[in-house]
């Protein structure tokens, strides 16, 4: 046999088992084996819930790959690209350049990535649960919440800190819910400001039963035990959104919680997304021997592969048990190919299922037997202890578990200080971004959607919208500048996405970037002047006057997003207003085009140097007109329209039907409002003069 190079991508169950088996079967003279893994350790996923629940130490649930596979070359690198036709893989080298390496055989075992993007706001406001980093971050966050609840004097806020939601009732969700429940309830005795009754831990599952993989008897047992331990289980309930306040459910209600963990949603690894080979739900479809169809030397195993099990002719499930077995058998098939023997189809008789449910209980289905309760729990621990890669690790985990049976869990929260922090946040219509009087902690830049500035009504409960802000605007800057609490309340009017900068990041960025500093200073000045402070009568008059009094009709000429630059310029030069509305196919407002857009167009043309004049003329409006202008709704007050125009320095603003319906109704002009206000003022001082001025105004057509 000639010297062969086998490259394995991945560092999980499948990759490690494959590398170990290959090394046992083939001598170093026969073949070189290289494992490329993003991390230098293999995560033992079934124990991640124990890490998050602080019942074992993190290093007990991970093992260093190079120590597990002696004689195998291990490279801690992220593979960026697989070039199947060229027979090589590419990764970034120390200098940040792409470097390639060839292979004789390639085993793709890169698993799957978690995908919180399946639910709006989830990636901003929930914890994923897939890696060791996720488990550690979650554990620290949970303990932080206990500390915050202890220090909190407001009972409502305290309950918020003590509310936890776990989404997904599969194995990982159930195990995690059990562990989190144990950690929190066992720890209550160390805190004096709250009791067990203040705690709420909820498992949200979209189907009518948790643990769909196990038998109905065991499922029922698990459900009853979890409920008895104080866990709330919401079945047939779908999470529709996540916000800083908790989880929005499909029926429109909000479950308030300071901690949301999402255990559902996976997506294929980016390196296989671009491979032009047969796939099923993003996974690589293999032949029965785990080779990619049509390739002699490329194999796929584990969660990234779609393999049919010859035992039952069904697709192999994405579990650690199967990944390990696939890893072993793919190694044996490669050895067979190297020795000129025929390969074998993947065949595995599943051993059973084990799931811990907290409270020293588990459910198990092994070799046809069903067991539940404390015996199953000891079995669960025993099986996983034996599956651990070395005796040293087994002894360490065993000691942790024994310790946990006798002594309380460790409540130390050790995280790197994240004082410099920029993140994103998602809000549903009606959610408050902050309320007047909240301590000023963050600066927000609106990326998408509209928010309302709300002022509380004197002598009455509740808020009134005062002005509307949209994409490109920012909020919270005045309070941060003056180190105060927020002066107004801000509420999402539509779905809103914002970039959030905490106080430290804000001071540093605004302090060092002159243009940003100037824009923020200008905004602070504008808002601080409190637009209506010196004009209370005008403010009151506008509050009472319906917006329809000022509504100008939609101009007869409008544009569509796919109109060309040439069409826009021709129409704009004819327009008496100096602007044109851009409406989509359903006649909803898409954008507004004005002279400033021609500057944008000029920049785009500059960027596209070398384009033919015809191509430039045919450039579509959507390439240079900014979409989603700030609007008012026909049900807003005239005061909201006037304040919004003043906030943005506008001379007119489009009016749409409502917050949720962007069909254009017309537009509001500032000069028309000013004239009306002038009339009101004069009428109050001298009704006769007012009437004659009004008549003159009408005669002039104003
Ligand atoms: C919380 C949780 C609990 C679970 N509990 C159980 C259980 O109790 N029983 C069970 O059987 N299964 C369980 N599973 C499922 C099981 O862990 C997976 O099915 C199994 O890990 C899949 O193994 P794998 O080798 O295919 O992928 P993984 O174990 O996910 O490993 C993939 C590896 O590839 C690496 N990688 C990815 N992309 C690249 C790249 N571009 N370059 C280099 N390296 C890369 C990753 O860093 C990782 O090391 C659980 C999963 C989770 C998340």
XYZ file of C-alpha atoms and ligand atoms in Angstrom:
755
model
C 0.000 0.000 0.000
C 1.479 3.424 -0.939
C 1.638 6.312 1.594
C -1.796 7.909 1.826
C -2.979 11.227 3.313
C -6.387 11.176 5.011
C -7.849 14.541 6.042
C -10.721 14.711 8.548
C -12.713 17.926 9.061
C -14.295 18.160 12.521
C -13.503 17.460 16.143
C -16.712 15.839 17.396
C -17.874 12.289 18.059
C -17.684 11.229 14.413
C -14.293 12.781 13.575
C -12.522 11.607 16.719
C -13.812 8.034 16.459
C -12.822 7.943 12.776
C -9.294 9.208 13.512
C -8.804 6.749 16.410
C -10.003 3.767 14.384
C -7.853 4.700 11.389
C -4.766 5.077 13.578
C -5.410 1.703 15.191
C -5.765 -0.013 11.810
C -3.103 1.764 9.761
C 0.526 2.308 10.729
C 2.117 5.788 10.383
C 4.188 4.383 7.492
C 1.036 3.468 5.646
C -0.845 6.685 6.116
C -0.777 10.211 7.455
C -3.969 11.303 9.265
C -4.704 15.008 9.810
C -7.671 16.290 11.835
C -8.719 19.899 11.207
C -10.967 21.135 14.005
C -12.121 24.642 14.916
C -11.575 23.929 18.617
C -8.758 21.932 20.160
C -11.236 19.933 22.265
C -14.117 17.573 21.695
C -17.303 18.520 23.521
C -19.214 15.731 25.174
C -22.650 17.229 24.433
C -24.748 14.978 26.702
C -22.932 16.547 29.659
C -23.398 20.188 28.625
C -26.611 20.475 30.653
C -24.635 19.431 33.753
C -22.103 22.180 33.033
C -24.875 24.790 32.674
C -26.481 23.469 35.867
C -23.132 23.682 37.723
C -23.160 19.997 38.696
C -19.858 19.238 36.945
C -16.804 21.288 36.077
C -16.533 22.409 32.446
C -13.289 20.569 31.741
C -14.985 17.283 32.671
C -17.290 17.601 29.654
C -14.562 18.279 27.097
C -11.448 16.387 26.114
C -8.379 17.613 24.241
C -8.412 16.066 20.781
C -4.650 15.580 20.414
C -4.577 13.663 23.713
C -7.392 11.414 22.500
C -5.795 10.513 19.172
C -2.061 9.911 19.664
C -0.229 9.495 16.354
C -2.702 11.736 14.520
C -1.736 15.252 13.415
C -4.190 17.774 14.913
C -4.570 21.246 13.491
C -6.782 23.754 15.324
C -8.026 25.607 12.251
C -11.358 26.469 10.704
C -11.662 24.987 7.252
C -13.012 27.726 4.969
C -13.606 25.830 1.745
C -13.681 22.348 0.303
C -12.559 22.081 -3.309
C -13.842 18.634 -4.177
C -12.907 18.756 -7.842
C -9.373 19.965 -7.024
C -8.957 17.441 -4.177
C -8.006 19.961 -1.501
C -9.336 21.880 1.495
C -8.541 25.495 2.356
C -8.056 27.251 5.682
C -6.662 30.582 6.861
C -2.988 30.611 7.727
C -1.260 32.785 10.347
C -1.031 35.692 7.888
C -4.776 35.567 7.246
C -4.315 34.158 3.724
C -6.081 31.093 2.381
C -3.820 28.070 2.312
C -4.698 24.713 0.820
C -3.773 21.136 1.560
C -4.356 18.083 -0.629
C -5.865 14.807 0.417
C -6.144 11.281 -0.879
C -9.251 10.698 1.216
C -11.434 13.356 2.852
C -13.853 12.687 5.719
C -16.339 15.530 6.302
C -17.543 15.407 9.927
C -18.196 19.072 10.669
C -21.555 18.584 12.475
C -24.224 21.280 12.294
C -24.410 24.851 13.567
C -27.121 26.227 15.818
C -29.497 28.569 14.016
C -31.372 31.017 16.212
C -32.399 32.961 13.102
C -35.486 30.738 12.727
C -37.375 32.907 15.257
C -37.250 36.728 15.065
C -35.150 38.270 17.839
C -33.873 34.903 19.084
C -30.267 35.514 18.034
C -30.275 38.827 19.930
C -32.108 37.826 23.092
C -31.624 34.139 23.745
C -28.800 31.781 24.597
C -27.902 29.040 22.113
C -27.023 25.687 23.643
C -24.508 23.806 21.544
C -20.951 24.586 22.585
C -19.006 24.662 25.831
C -18.916 28.460 25.575
C -22.748 28.489 25.386
C -23.043 26.321 28.508
C -20.581 28.466 30.481
C -22.200 31.734 29.407
C -25.602 30.383 30.412
C -24.421 29.155 33.801
C -22.883 32.556 34.584
C -25.969 34.378 33.398
C -28.281 32.238 35.562
C -26.176 32.910 38.643
C -26.053 36.634 37.744
C -29.860 36.628 37.681
C -29.994 35.126 41.177
C -27.628 37.856 42.390
C -29.661 40.585 40.642
C -32.875 39.251 42.206
C -31.232 39.312 45.632
C -30.281 42.978 45.174
C -33.598 44.049 43.632
C -36.160 45.960 45.703
C -38.921 46.017 43.047
C -40.934 42.748 43.381
C -41.989 42.810 39.701
C -38.427 43.211 38.483
C -37.269 40.530 40.947
C -39.728 38.049 39.412
C -38.437 38.992 35.987
C -34.875 38.072 37.041
C -36.180 34.773 38.398
C -38.084 33.810 35.236
C -36.392 31.382 32.856
C -37.735 30.025 29.553
C -36.255 27.064 27.679
C -37.478 26.545 24.135
C -37.573 22.985 22.769
C -38.764 19.789 24.458
C -36.297 17.393 22.808
C -33.432 15.698 24.678
C -31.262 18.773 25.100
C -34.173 21.050 26.162
C -35.505 18.543 28.702
C -32.072 17.779 30.183
C -31.264 21.454 30.406
C -34.608 22.366 31.989
C -34.086 19.651 34.629
C -30.572 20.846 35.457
C -31.493 24.554 35.562
C -34.448 23.747 37.811
C -32.201 21.766 40.182
C -29.536 24.474 40.260
C -31.953 27.278 41.034
C -34.213 25.516 43.506
C -31.245 23.955 45.380
C -29.651 27.391 45.652
C -32.636 29.377 46.966
C -31.586 28.693 50.556
C -28.465 30.837 50.096
C -30.508 33.940 49.233
C -32.773 35.906 51.568
C -34.628 38.280 49.221
C -36.716 35.656 47.402
C -38.242 32.232 47.884
C -39.039 29.239 45.652
C -42.476 30.737 44.969
C -40.881 33.648 43.100
C -39.157 31.311 40.634
C -40.605 30.393 37.273
C -38.902 27.927 34.925
C -40.865 27.121 31.782
C -40.228 24.635 29.012
C -41.960 25.652 25.766
C -42.520 22.904 23.205
C -44.353 23.165 19.879
C -45.617 19.566 19.834
C -48.220 17.908 22.035
C -45.613 15.668 23.786
C -42.070 16.241 25.008
C -39.309 13.773 24.069
C -40.941 12.514 20.856
C -38.158 9.889 20.523
C -39.144 7.841 23.615
C -42.205 5.687 24.340
C -45.452 7.348 25.539
C -45.159 5.757 29.042
C -41.696 7.209 29.590
C -42.759 10.559 28.157
C -45.665 10.752 30.588
C -43.394 9.798 33.453
C -40.882 12.480 32.488
C -43.595 15.123 32.146
C -45.204 14.330 35.521
C -41.875 14.291 37.376
C -40.768 17.555 35.822
C -44.049 19.246 36.690
C -43.852 17.892 40.247
C -40.348 19.376 40.537
C -41.823 22.822 39.849
C -41.216 23.120 36.107
C -43.966 24.573 33.933
C -44.295 22.732 30.612
C -46.210 24.473 27.831
C -47.083 21.972 25.107
C -48.402 22.771 21.616
C -47.045 26.281 22.110
C -44.808 28.033 19.612
C -42.364 30.814 20.363
C -42.883 33.531 17.751
C -40.315 36.136 18.846
C -37.772 36.988 21.517
C -37.306 40.483 22.928
C -35.342 41.919 25.868
C -38.502 41.370 27.939
C -38.950 37.649 27.181
C -40.611 35.382 24.639
C -43.540 36.354 22.431
C -45.836 33.395 21.800
C -47.824 32.713 18.678
C -51.107 33.763 20.344
C -49.597 37.262 20.770
C -48.931 36.994 24.521
C -45.538 37.742 26.076
C -43.867 35.477 28.652
C -41.652 37.822 30.611
C -38.252 36.298 31.378
C -34.713 37.564 31.856
C -33.309 34.297 30.543
C -34.355 32.598 27.322
C -32.514 29.537 26.020
C -33.191 28.213 22.544
C -32.352 24.519 22.073
C -34.011 24.193 18.659
C -32.864 25.154 15.186
C -29.798 23.941 13.333
C -28.284 24.876 10.036
C -25.641 23.116 7.938
C -22.060 24.237 8.370
C -21.144 27.009 5.859
C -18.451 24.833 4.268
C -21.008 22.321 3.054
C -23.676 24.855 2.125
C -21.732 25.770 -1.004
C -20.901 22.229 -2.113
C -22.748 21.347 -5.279
C -23.617 17.794 -4.316
C -26.852 16.012 -3.439
C -28.338 17.199 -0.127
C -31.374 16.455 2.002
C -32.447 19.279 4.381
C -28.949 20.708 3.951
C -27.188 17.467 4.928
C -24.834 15.659 2.544
C -26.551 12.624 1.052
C -24.198 9.642 1.001
C -24.208 6.253 -0.647
C -24.789 3.295 1.662
C -21.033 3.080 2.491
C -20.998 6.819 3.480
C -19.195 8.053 0.350
C -20.577 11.140 -1.347
C -22.451 10.035 -4.421
C -20.176 10.143 -7.454
C -16.937 10.538 -5.455
C -14.388 7.801 -4.886
C -12.526 9.419 -1.997
C -14.899 11.859 -0.200
C -16.889 10.597 2.793
C -19.393 12.275 5.137
C -20.434 11.233 8.661
C -22.196 12.580 11.763
C -24.741 15.385 11.947
C -23.676 16.887 8.594
C -24.476 13.684 6.688
C -27.694 12.051 5.534
C -26.946 8.329 5.784
C -29.374 5.451 5.408
C -28.997 2.803 8.106
C -29.045 -0.661 6.506
C -30.450 -2.034 9.800
C -33.889 -0.488 9.208
C -33.481 1.348 5.868
C -34.238 4.629 7.663
C -32.110 7.787 7.745
C -29.698 7.643 10.701
C -30.734 10.125 13.417
C -28.443 13.018 14.339
C -27.248 11.730 17.703
C -23.866 11.233 19.313
C -24.463 7.478 19.429
C -24.875 7.297 15.631
C -22.116 9.826 14.883
C -19.624 7.715 16.811
C -20.653 4.501 15.073
C -20.555 6.182 11.643
C -17.072 7.511 12.430
C -15.850 4.015 13.259
C -17.384 2.383 10.232
C -16.230 5.026 7.765
C -12.670 4.424 8.985
C -13.109 0.687 8.391
C -14.433 1.348 4.881
C -11.458 3.574 4.047
C -9.115 0.816 5.215
C -11.005 -1.633 2.981
C -10.645 0.692 -0.023
C -6.903 1.053 0.651
C -6.579 -2.744 0.821
C -8.577 -3.253 -2.360
C -11.543 -4.831 -0.546
C -15.237 -4.007 -1.050
C -16.792 -1.476 1.344
C -19.755 -2.277 3.625
C -23.019 -0.363 3.980
C -23.574 1.489 7.253
C -25.383 -0.861 9.643
C -26.133 -0.082 13.289
C -28.689 -1.471 15.709
C -29.455 1.438 18.108
C -28.692 0.625 21.730
C -31.443 2.772 23.216
C -32.169 6.207 24.607
C -31.262 7.867 27.888
C -32.466 11.231 29.122
C -31.976 12.828 32.507
C -34.924 14.943 33.668
C -33.518 16.528 36.833
C -34.156 15.733 40.488
C -31.869 12.662 40.243
C -34.253 11.019 37.820
C -34.006 9.862 34.215
C -35.924 7.905 31.603
C -34.217 5.118 29.675
C -35.016 2.694 26.894
C -32.135 0.236 26.561
C -32.035 -3.110 24.755
C -35.837 -3.195 24.705
C -36.231 -2.408 28.444
C -37.893 0.743 29.743
C -36.717 2.159 33.023
C -37.498 5.431 34.753
C -36.693 7.148 38.024
C -33.601 7.034 40.180
C -32.399 3.662 38.814
C -32.522 5.042 35.274
C -30.652 8.084 36.488
C -27.802 5.927 37.900
C -27.811 4.007 34.631
C -27.666 7.283 32.653
C -24.696 8.435 34.683
C -23.005 5.016 34.500
C -23.357 4.767 30.717
C -22.003 8.262 30.098
C -19.207 7.721 32.580
C -18.081 4.658 30.591
C -18.372 6.587 27.327
C -15.905 9.219 28.532
C -12.587 8.954 26.714
C -10.120 8.234 29.546
C -10.029 6.817 33.091
C -8.709 10.151 34.380
C -11.766 11.912 33.012
C -14.128 9.223 34.262
C -12.744 9.598 37.773
C -13.008 13.360 37.594
C -16.645 13.359 36.408
C -17.518 10.574 38.884
C -16.087 12.649 41.728
C -18.011 15.744 40.547
C -21.255 13.766 40.497
C -20.644 12.229 43.920
C -19.794 15.702 45.240
C -23.017 17.048 43.789
C -25.021 14.354 45.648
C -23.622 15.492 48.990
C -22.656 19.160 48.719
C -24.445 22.215 47.272
C -23.615 23.384 43.753
C -21.016 26.077 43.256
C -22.574 29.522 42.744
C -19.492 31.373 41.502
C -20.142 33.346 38.299
C -16.824 33.685 36.510
C -17.031 35.570 33.241
C -14.811 37.982 31.399
C -16.007 41.529 32.013
C -17.952 42.593 28.939
C -17.907 46.294 29.733
C -17.257 47.311 26.110
C -20.370 46.032 24.478
C -22.175 46.578 21.205
C -25.070 44.289 20.351
C -28.331 44.190 18.427
C -31.874 44.079 19.771
C -35.262 43.221 18.325
C -38.652 44.608 19.454
C -42.216 43.760 18.479
C -44.765 46.512 17.840
C -45.847 47.881 21.237
C -42.690 46.797 23.148
C -41.016 49.483 25.225
C -37.334 50.030 24.457
C -37.111 52.047 27.667
C -39.460 53.901 29.944
C -39.165 57.400 31.361
C -37.238 57.238 34.636
C -35.327 54.009 33.803
C -31.600 54.421 34.558
C -29.861 55.484 31.325
C -27.639 52.574 30.372
C -27.570 52.380 26.566
C -27.544 54.272 23.312
C -29.642 52.926 20.439
C -29.308 53.438 16.677
C -32.407 52.432 14.728
C -31.603 50.043 11.881
C -35.109 49.101 10.828
C -38.674 50.160 11.680
C -40.204 53.099 13.537
C -40.379 54.023 17.219
C -42.586 56.525 19.013
C -41.284 59.042 21.494
C -43.872 59.026 24.266
C -44.474 61.721 26.837
C -46.629 60.979 29.861
C -49.822 63.013 30.018
C -49.909 65.360 32.956
C -52.571 64.457 35.487
C -53.476 61.250 33.665
C -52.149 57.708 33.509
C -50.622 56.524 30.261
C -48.600 57.918 27.413
C -49.210 59.883 24.232
C -47.005 59.574 21.151
C -45.139 62.765 20.584
C -42.926 62.132 17.562
C -41.753 59.268 15.380
C -38.187 58.207 14.681
C -37.018 55.824 11.987
C -33.983 54.144 10.379
C -30.808 56.149 10.907
C -32.163 57.986 13.983
C -30.850 57.339 17.458
C -32.206 57.468 20.952
C -30.932 57.550 24.519
C -28.036 59.915 23.739
C -29.272 62.876 25.798
C -29.702 60.840 28.977
C -26.282 59.219 28.546
C -24.659 62.605 27.945
C -26.112 64.024 31.126
C -25.783 60.744 33.105
C -29.452 60.886 33.964
C -32.335 58.538 33.785
C -34.262 58.525 30.485
C -36.424 61.627 30.031
C -39.000 60.095 27.719
C -40.355 56.657 26.961
C -39.647 54.972 23.631
C -41.983 52.346 22.202
C -41.682 50.248 19.029
C -44.337 51.306 16.519
C -43.516 48.558 14.022
C -41.061 45.652 14.186
C -37.840 47.392 15.187
C -34.176 46.398 15.074
C -31.619 48.531 16.836
C -27.891 48.507 17.448
C -27.316 48.895 21.192
C -24.176 50.407 22.694
C -23.699 50.330 26.412
C -22.506 53.429 28.283
C -18.776 52.601 28.094
C -18.815 51.730 24.411
C -20.877 54.867 23.681
C -18.457 57.205 25.506
C -15.491 55.664 23.778
C -16.898 55.639 20.235
C -18.571 59.032 20.373
C -15.538 60.550 22.077
C -13.118 59.394 19.411
C -15.147 59.794 16.197
C -15.591 63.484 15.417
C -18.442 63.216 12.872
C -20.445 60.940 15.171
C -19.756 63.264 18.121
C -21.098 66.248 16.131
C -24.241 64.436 15.019
C -24.962 63.272 18.560
C -24.316 66.770 19.980
C -26.728 68.252 17.429
C -29.387 65.716 18.326
C -28.930 66.316 22.072
C -29.334 70.056 21.500
C -32.471 69.600 19.417
C -34.155 67.300 21.899
C -32.955 69.263 24.967
C -34.570 72.413 23.672
C -37.895 70.671 24.141
C -39.608 71.760 20.988
C -42.871 72.974 22.448
C -41.701 74.355 25.790
C -42.339 77.970 24.822
C -45.421 77.291 22.693
C -47.913 75.516 24.958
C -50.960 77.002 23.148
C -49.730 75.839 19.718
C -48.985 72.393 21.153
C -52.502 72.107 22.579
C -54.112 73.344 19.340
C -52.188 70.777 17.275
C -53.029 68.004 19.706
C -56.758 68.685 19.153
C -56.744 69.271 15.411
C -57.250 66.105 13.278
C -54.424 65.318 10.901
C -56.871 65.154 7.989
C -57.154 68.988 8.182
C -53.614 69.251 6.816
C -53.590 66.300 4.430
C -52.545 67.079 0.852
C -53.556 64.435 -1.716
C -51.098 62.032 -3.371
C -49.526 63.803 -6.365
C -50.629 62.347 -9.697
C -47.062 61.355 -10.677
C -45.441 58.565 -8.647
C -42.514 56.212 -9.208
C -41.898 52.485 -8.721
C -38.703 50.962 -7.221
C -37.833 49.467 -10.619
C -38.108 52.789 -12.483
C -34.834 53.896 -14.031
C -32.649 56.848 -13.142
C -33.610 58.443 -16.446
C -37.354 58.145 -15.695
C -36.844 59.554 -12.178
C -34.848 62.555 -13.392
C -37.419 63.341 -16.109
C -40.326 63.251 -13.657
C -38.468 65.070 -10.882
C -37.660 68.037 -13.087
C -41.372 68.358 -13.895
C -42.526 67.952 -10.270
C -43.587 71.203 -8.608
C -42.918 69.743 -5.109
C -39.312 68.728 -5.734
C -40.021 65.168 -4.590
C -41.836 62.053 -5.804
C -43.312 59.152 -3.887
C -42.084 55.658 -4.768
C -44.877 53.069 -4.461
C -44.587 49.271 -4.657
C -46.831 46.969 -6.726
C -49.580 47.133 -4.101
C -49.399 50.938 -4.020
C -47.718 50.915 -0.572
C -45.136 53.550 0.196
C -41.675 52.145 -0.567
C -39.593 55.337 -0.505
C -39.347 58.975 -1.483
C -37.138 60.318 -4.246
C -35.841 63.887 -4.209
C -32.862 65.920 -5.365
C -30.603 64.404 -2.677
C -31.038 60.997 -4.296
C -29.399 62.275 -7.444
C -26.273 62.800 -5.344
C -26.559 59.175 -4.192
C -26.968 58.153 -7.810
C -23.851 60.117 -8.763
C -21.911 58.232 -6.080
C -23.190 54.878 -7.305
C -22.214 55.852 -10.874
C -18.775 56.851 -9.648
C -18.458 53.499 -7.936
C -19.515 51.708 -11.115
C -16.832 53.416 -13.203
C -16.586 51.936 -16.648
C -20.327 51.258 -17.002
C -21.773 52.261 -20.354
C -23.957 55.460 -20.376
C -26.959 53.293 -21.281
C -26.431 51.098 -18.210
C -26.185 54.187 -15.992
C -29.454 55.603 -17.347
C -31.118 52.240 -16.759
C -29.926 51.994 -13.144
C -32.968 51.233 -10.987
C -34.285 53.524 -8.285
C -33.910 50.817 -5.631
C -30.124 51.102 -6.081
C -29.872 54.673 -4.822
C -33.125 55.733 -3.134
C -33.334 54.967 0.575
C -36.367 52.879 1.403
C -38.604 53.146 4.508
C -38.874 56.918 5.051
C -40.280 58.116 8.372
C -44.050 58.479 8.105
C -47.045 59.475 10.185
C -50.306 57.517 10.241
C -53.679 59.001 9.498
C -54.690 58.184 13.107
C -51.753 60.158 14.572
C -52.416 63.621 15.969
C -51.266 66.747 14.166
C -48.890 67.295 17.091
C -47.090 64.001 16.294
C -46.714 65.064 12.655
C -45.398 68.528 13.563
C -42.966 67.178 16.209
C -41.681 64.491 13.827
C -41.004 67.073 11.122
C -39.217 69.318 13.632
C -37.169 66.357 14.989
C -35.963 65.510 11.486
C -35.787 69.035 10.082
C -38.384 68.131 7.408
C -40.654 70.521 5.529
C -43.187 67.774 4.747
C -43.872 64.176 5.739
C -45.754 61.282 4.056
C -48.966 60.095 5.746
C -49.864 56.388 5.499
C -53.108 54.645 6.490
C -51.827 53.198 9.805
C -48.735 51.781 11.518
C -49.398 48.381 9.934
C -50.764 49.547 6.614
C -48.326 51.589 4.541
C -50.750 52.511 1.785
C -50.156 56.189 1.102
C -52.940 58.643 2.058
C -51.175 61.867 1.113
C -48.649 64.141 2.767
C -48.478 66.903 5.389
C -46.690 70.204 4.769
C -45.049 72.187 7.557
C -45.862 75.550 5.937
C -49.568 74.685 5.904
C -49.435 73.860 9.612
C -47.488 77.024 10.407
C -50.050 79.132 8.570
C -52.871 77.455 10.444
C -51.098 78.044 13.771
C -50.576 81.673 12.921
C -54.260 81.994 12.192
C -55.125 80.378 15.520
C -52.865 82.783 17.382
C -54.256 85.831 15.627
C -57.841 84.645 16.074
C -57.354 84.388 19.786
C -56.002 87.942 20.019
C -58.235 89.576 17.375
C -60.961 87.501 15.706
C -61.750 90.210 13.090
C -58.172 90.468 11.798
C -57.987 86.707 11.698
C -61.018 86.435 9.470
C -59.716 88.984 6.980
C -56.262 87.277 6.951
C -57.891 83.953 6.335
C -59.838 85.358 3.421
C -56.619 86.830 1.961
C -54.837 83.521 2.465
C -57.577 81.657 0.632
C -57.472 84.173 -2.189
C -53.696 83.534 -2.515
C -54.315 79.787 -2.562
C -52.251 79.089 0.597
C -26.955 20.048 24.183
C -26.892 18.771 23.412
C -27.160 17.556 24.046
C -27.109 16.365 23.332
N -27.371 15.198 23.978
C -27.253 14.039 23.315
C -27.452 12.800 23.978
O -27.785 12.766 25.151
N -27.288 11.654 23.272
C -26.918 11.661 21.939
O -26.729 10.597 21.339
N -26.728 12.817 21.275
C -26.886 14.001 21.929
N -26.702 15.175 21.262
C -26.420 15.160 19.813
C -24.952 14.887 19.573
O -24.154 15.672 20.384
C -24.617 15.134 18.115
O -25.446 14.341 17.329
C -23.169 14.797 17.864
O -22.341 15.666 18.586
C -22.812 14.866 16.391
O -21.472 14.588 16.253
P -20.619 15.176 15.032
O -19.244 14.625 15.175
O -21.325 14.929 13.755
O -20.656 16.752 15.234
P -20.191 17.649 16.441
O -20.073 16.881 17.696
O -21.110 18.815 16.423
O -18.748 18.113 16.015
C -18.498 18.919 14.878
C -17.094 19.415 14.991
O -16.693 20.029 13.787
C -16.020 21.227 14.066
N -16.164 22.099 12.885
C -17.317 22.574 12.351
N -17.057 23.316 11.260
C -15.706 23.292 11.101
C -14.818 23.884 10.156
N -15.274 24.623 9.145
N -13.492 23.681 10.295
C -13.008 22.935 11.325
N -13.809 22.343 12.250
C -15.139 22.521 12.135
C -16.712 21.760 15.295
O -15.904 22.676 15.975
C -16.913 20.471 16.075
O -15.763 20.150 16.802
C -26.773 16.387 21.954
C -26.494 17.603 21.318
C -26.546 18.791 22.029
C -26.230 20.093 21.338
